[in-house]
């Protein structure tokens, strides 16, 4: 890429001077045929990546969940449409539009797919397009970048060694509580999307199903001017949002359940039962896996129990 004079664009994509050109002139070569899944900003326009802008500049066609948002982002960053097809692709027209997009790629075109905000395929119809392209043996390329899920995890203050994206829960209470009950024992931080209007009801149901002492965070308007993160127990957060619907995009993170380590008596009982059927090594492996305990410690205890049995 050839560089031009320095841009006056600020970190969020706003122009600090008048008519400042983009900082980079992108390659004029066409992209190789394929489906390119490009992440777009979830708030601050400056969070788009150079690879995404390059792909938007070079693609033969662009598929967007909201074509108006795509055009606005392209305008902010000086990406010309240049007469290229801009295809609306969303939940309501996906079945009808998908074959045409795939046909373009099969004919040798490159298509960039962007969502309203964030990474395509995350709570987004793009996954069906990617699945269909892969099924036809077409090239699928990820252009990673902004993600509300990862942004929320970054600031939630909860464990991130394991996490699960749970998307939106059901709108009605009975179905929502059933959804939550299925996730109650998952040993990972859970990440949900929710509308501001239903946030209070969701937190109340989480308190009922998960227990009020479970740690959580409500992340609102991430990367935007009025970004806010509230952290605390589910009970405290439910009380805070009871009858008070906030504004903006919401991500809720819920920490994993407290670990309840099996007691020594339970471990010994399981080992004695296993040792009646198998050797020490296999018994230790079986019990450690079943109870979620370190194998080395269980093996040492199995040896001790075997010694006690031999002495008696």
Coordinates of C-alpha atoms in Angstrom, one line a residue:
X1 CA 0.0 0.0 0.0
X2 CA 1.3 3.5 -0.9
X3 CA 1.0 6.1 1.9
X4 CA -0.1 9.6 1.3
X5 CA 0.1 12.6 3.6
X6 CA -1.0 12.1 7.2
X7 CA -4.7 12.0 7.9
X8 CA -6.4 14.4 10.3
X9 CA -9.0 11.8 11.3
X10 CA -9.4 11.3 15.0
X11 CA -9.5 8.0 16.8
X12 CA -13.2 7.6 16.4
X13 CA -13.3 8.4 12.7
X14 CA -14.3 12.1 13.0
X15 CA -12.4 14.6 10.9
X16 CA -10.6 17.3 12.8
X17 CA -9.9 19.3 9.7
X18 CA -11.9 20.0 6.6
X19 CA -11.9 17.5 3.7
X20 CA -8.9 15.5 5.0
X21 CA -8.1 12.5 2.8
X22 CA -7.8 9.0 4.1
X23 CA -4.3 8.1 5.4
X24 CA -3.9 5.1 3.1
X25 CA -4.5 4.5 -0.5
X26 CA -5.5 0.8 -0.8
X27 CA -4.4 -1.6 -3.5
X28 CA -6.3 -1.3 -6.7
X29 CA -6.0 -5.0 -7.4
X30 CA -9.2 -7.1 -7.2
X31 CA -9.5 -9.5 -4.3
X32 CA -9.3 -13.2 -5.2
X33 CA -12.7 -14.8 -5.4
X34 CA -14.2 -15.7 -2.1
X35 CA -16.4 -14.7 0.8
X36 CA -14.7 -12.2 3.1
X37 CA -16.2 -11.8 6.6
X38 CA -15.2 -8.3 7.8
X39 CA -15.7 -7.0 11.3
X40 CA -16.9 -3.4 11.6
X41 CA -16.9 -1.1 14.6
X42 CA -19.4 -1.6 17.4
X43 CA -19.3 2.2 18.2
X44 CA -16.2 4.2 17.5
X45 CA -15.7 4.3 13.7
X46 CA -11.9 4.3 14.2
X47 CA -12.0 0.7 15.4
X48 CA -12.3 -0.7 11.9
X49 CA -9.1 -2.5 10.7
X50 CA -6.9 -1.7 7.7
X51 CA -7.6 -5.1 6.3
X52 CA -11.3 -4.6 6.4
X53 CA -11.0 -1.2 4.7
X54 CA -8.7 -2.7 2.1
X55 CA -11.2 -5.5 1.4
X56 CA -14.1 -3.1 1.2
X57 CA -12.1 -1.1 -1.4
X58 CA -11.1 -4.0 -3.6
X59 CA -14.2 -6.3 -3.4
X60 CA -16.4 -6.9 -6.4
X61 CA -19.5 -6.7 -4.2
X62 CA -20.5 -6.0 -0.6
X63 CA -23.2 -7.8 1.3
X64 CA -24.4 -5.8 4.3
X65 CA -27.0 -6.4 7.0
X66 CA -27.8 -2.7 6.8
X67 CA -26.6 -1.0 3.6
X68 CA -27.0 2.5 5.0
X69 CA -24.6 1.7 7.9
X70 CA -22.1 0.2 5.5
X71 CA -22.2 3.2 3.2
X72 CA -21.7 5.5 6.2
X73 CA -18.6 3.6 7.4
X74 CA -17.2 3.6 3.8
X75 CA -17.8 7.3 3.5
X76 CA -16.1 8.1 6.9
X77 CA -13.0 6.2 5.7
X78 CA -12.9 7.4 2.1
X79 CA -13.8 4.0 0.6
X80 CA -15.5 4.6 -2.8
X81 CA -18.5 2.5 -3.8
X82 CA -17.5 2.9 -7.4
X83 CA -20.7 1.5 -8.8
X84 CA -20.2 -1.9 -7.1
X85 CA -23.3 -3.9 -6.0
X86 CA -24.3 -3.3 -2.4
X87 CA -26.5 -6.2 -1.4
X88 CA -28.8 -6.1 1.6
X89 CA -28.4 -9.5 3.4
X90 CA -30.2 -10.0 6.7
X91 CA -32.5 -12.4 8.6
X92 CA -35.6 -11.5 6.6
X93 CA -34.2 -12.0 3.1
X94 CA -31.3 -14.4 3.6
X95 CA -33.0 -17.4 2.0
X96 CA -33.8 -15.4 -1.1
X97 CA -30.6 -13.5 -1.4
X98 CA -28.0 -16.2 -0.4
X99 CA -28.0 -18.1 -3.7
X100 CA -27.2 -15.0 -5.7
X101 CA -24.2 -14.1 -3.5
X102 CA -22.9 -17.7 -3.8
X103 CA -23.4 -17.6 -7.5
X104 CA -21.2 -14.4 -7.7
X105 CA -18.4 -16.1 -5.8
X106 CA -18.7 -19.2 -8.0
X107 CA -18.4 -16.9 -11.0
X108 CA -15.1 -15.6 -9.7
X109 CA -16.1 -12.6 -7.7
X110 CA -15.1 -11.5 -4.3
X111 CA -17.9 -10.5 -1.8
X112 CA -17.3 -8.8 1.5
X113 CA -19.9 -9.5 4.1
X114 CA -20.4 -7.0 7.0
X115 CA -22.9 -6.9 9.8
X116 CA -24.6 -3.9 11.5
X117 CA -21.8 -3.7 14.0
X118 CA -19.1 -6.1 15.2
X119 CA -18.0 -9.5 13.8
X120 CA -20.2 -11.3 11.2
X121 CA -21.8 -14.6 12.4
X122 CA -22.0 -13.5 16.1
X123 CA -25.8 -13.3 16.7
X124 CA -26.0 -12.6 12.9
X125 CA -27.3 -14.4 9.8
X126 CA -23.9 -14.4 8.2
X127 CA -23.1 -17.9 9.6
X128 CA -25.6 -19.4 7.1
X129 CA -23.9 -17.7 4.3
X130 CA -20.5 -18.9 5.5
X131 CA -21.8 -22.5 6.0
X132 CA -23.3 -22.5 2.5
X133 CA -20.1 -21.2 0.9
X134 CA -18.0 -23.8 2.7
X135 CA -20.4 -26.5 1.6
X136 CA -19.8 -25.5 -2.0
X137 CA -16.0 -25.5 -1.5
X138 CA -15.7 -21.8 -1.8
X139 CA -13.0 -19.7 -0.2
X140 CA -14.0 -18.1 3.2
X141 CA -11.7 -15.6 4.8
X142 CA -12.0 -14.0 8.3
X143 CA -11.1 -10.3 8.6
X144 CA -11.2 -10.1 12.4
X145 CA -11.8 -7.0 14.5
X146 CA -14.3 -5.4 16.8
X147 CA -16.6 -7.7 18.8
X148 CA -19.1 -6.7 21.5
X149 CA -18.6 -10.1 23.2
X150 CA -14.8 -9.7 23.6
X151 CA -15.0 -6.0 24.5
X152 CA -17.5 -6.9 27.3
X153 CA -15.3 -9.7 28.6
X154 CA -12.3 -7.3 28.6
X155 CA -13.9 -4.9 31.0
X156 CA -16.3 -7.2 33.0
X157 CA -13.7 -8.2 35.6
X158 CA -14.8 -11.9 35.4
X159 CA -12.8 -15.1 34.5
X160 CA -12.0 -15.3 30.8
X161 CA -10.1 -18.6 30.7
X162 CA -13.5 -20.2 29.7
X163 CA -16.5 -18.3 28.3
X164 CA -19.6 -19.1 26.4
X165 CA -21.6 -16.8 24.2
X166 CA -25.3 -17.5 24.8
X167 CA -26.8 -14.7 22.6
X168 CA -30.3 -13.5 23.3
X169 CA -32.6 -15.4 25.7
X170 CA -36.3 -16.0 25.0
X171 CA -38.6 -13.0 25.4
X172 CA -41.1 -14.7 27.6
X173 CA -40.3 -15.5 31.3
X174 CA -41.0 -19.3 31.3
X175 CA -38.9 -19.9 28.2
X176 CA -36.2 -17.6 29.4
X177 CA -35.9 -19.3 32.7
X178 CA -35.7 -22.6 30.9
X179 CA -32.9 -21.3 28.8
X180 CA -31.1 -20.1 31.9
X181 CA -31.6 -23.3 33.8
X182 CA -29.8 -25.2 31.0
X183 CA -26.8 -22.9 31.5
X184 CA -26.8 -22.8 35.3
X185 CA -24.0 -25.3 35.8
X186 CA -21.8 -24.4 32.8
X187 CA -18.3 -23.9 34.3
X188 CA -17.6 -20.7 32.3
X189 CA -18.4 -17.0 32.2
X190 CA -21.6 -16.6 30.2
X191 CA -22.2 -13.7 27.8
X192 CA -25.6 -12.6 26.7
X193 CA -27.1 -9.9 24.5
X194 CA -30.3 -8.2 25.6
X195 CA -32.5 -5.3 24.7
X196 CA -32.7 -2.4 27.2
X197 CA -36.4 -3.0 27.6
X198 CA -36.0 -6.6 28.8
X199 CA -32.8 -6.1 30.8
X200 CA -34.5 -5.8 34.2
X201 CA -36.6 -9.0 33.6
X202 CA -33.5 -10.9 32.5
X203 CA -31.5 -9.9 35.6
X204 CA -34.4 -10.8 37.8
X205 CA -34.7 -14.3 36.2
X206 CA -30.9 -14.8 36.4
X207 CA -31.1 -14.0 40.1
X208 CA -33.9 -16.6 40.5
X209 CA -32.2 -19.3 38.5
X210 CA -28.5 -18.7 39.1
X211 CA -28.7 -17.3 42.6
X212 CA -28.3 -13.7 43.7
X213 CA -24.7 -13.9 44.8
X214 CA -23.3 -14.8 41.4
X215 CA -21.0 -12.1 40.0
X216 CA -22.0 -10.3 36.9
X217 CA -21.5 -7.2 34.8
X218 CA -23.8 -5.1 32.7
X219 CA -22.0 -3.4 29.8
X220 CA -23.8 -0.6 28.0
X221 CA -22.8 1.4 24.9
X222 CA -19.3 -0.2 24.6
X223 CA -16.7 2.0 22.8
X224 CA -19.3 4.9 22.5
X225 CA -19.5 8.2 24.2
X226 CA -21.7 7.1 27.0
X227 CA -20.0 3.7 27.7
X228 CA -20.9 2.3 31.1
X229 CA -20.1 -0.9 33.0
X230 CA -21.9 -1.8 36.2
X231 CA -20.4 -4.7 38.1
X232 CA -21.8 -6.6 41.2
X233 CA -23.9 -9.5 42.2
X234 CA -26.9 -10.5 40.2
X235 CA -29.1 -9.5 43.0
X236 CA -27.6 -6.0 43.2
X237 CA -27.8 -5.5 39.5
X238 CA -31.3 -6.7 39.3
X239 CA -32.3 -4.2 42.0
X240 CA -30.5 -1.4 40.1
X241 CA -32.4 -2.0 36.9
X242 CA -35.8 -2.9 38.4
X243 CA -38.3 -0.7 36.6
X244 CA -35.5 1.3 35.0
X245 CA -34.7 0.6 31.4
X246 CA -31.3 2.0 30.2
X247 CA -30.6 3.2 26.7
X248 CA -28.2 1.7 24.2
X249 CA -26.7 -1.7 23.3
X250 CA -26.4 -4.1 26.2
X251 CA -24.1 -7.0 26.9
X252 CA -24.5 -9.0 30.2
X253 CA -21.6 -11.1 31.5
X254 CA -22.3 -13.7 34.3
X255 CA -19.4 -15.3 36.1
X256 CA -19.1 -19.1 36.5
X257 CA -20.7 -20.9 39.4
X258 CA -18.6 -21.3 42.5
X259 CA -16.7 -24.6 42.4
X260 CA -17.7 -27.1 45.1
X261 CA -14.8 -29.5 45.4
X262 CA -15.7 -33.1 46.4
X263 CA -14.9 -33.9 50.0
X264 CA -12.3 -36.5 51.1
X265 CA -15.0 -39.0 52.0
X266 CA -16.7 -38.8 48.6
X267 CA -13.3 -39.2 46.9
X268 CA -12.4 -42.2 49.0
X269 CA -15.7 -43.9 48.5
X270 CA -15.4 -43.5 44.7
X271 CA -11.8 -44.8 44.8
X272 CA -12.7 -47.9 46.8
X273 CA -15.5 -48.7 44.4
X274 CA -13.3 -48.2 41.4
X275 CA -10.4 -50.3 43.0
X276 CA -12.7 -53.2 43.3
X277 CA -13.1 -53.3 39.5
X278 CA -9.7 -52.1 38.2
X279 CA -6.1 -51.3 39.0
X280 CA -4.7 -48.2 40.8
X281 CA -3.8 -46.3 37.7
X282 CA -7.2 -46.8 35.9
X283 CA -9.1 -46.2 39.1
X284 CA -7.3 -42.9 39.7
X285 CA -7.9 -41.8 36.1
X286 CA -11.6 -42.7 36.3
X287 CA -12.3 -41.0 39.6
X288 CA -10.3 -37.9 38.8
X289 CA -12.2 -37.4 35.6
X290 CA -15.6 -38.0 37.2
X291 CA -15.0 -35.6 40.1
X292 CA -12.9 -33.0 38.3
X293 CA -9.9 -33.5 40.5
X294 CA -6.1 -33.5 39.7
X295 CA -5.2 -37.0 38.6
X296 CA -1.8 -37.0 40.5
X297 CA -3.5 -36.2 43.8
X298 CA -6.1 -38.9 43.3
X299 CA -3.5 -41.4 42.2
X300 CA -1.6 -40.7 45.5
X301 CA -4.7 -41.2 47.5
X302 CA -5.5 -44.5 45.6
X303 CA -2.0 -45.8 46.5
X304 CA -2.6 -44.9 50.1
X305 CA -5.9 -46.7 50.2
X306 CA -4.4 -49.7 48.6
X307 CA -1.6 -49.8 51.2
X308 CA -4.2 -49.4 54.0
X309 CA -6.1 -52.4 52.6
X310 CA -2.9 -54.5 52.3
X311 CA -2.0 -53.8 55.9
X312 CA -5.4 -54.8 57.2

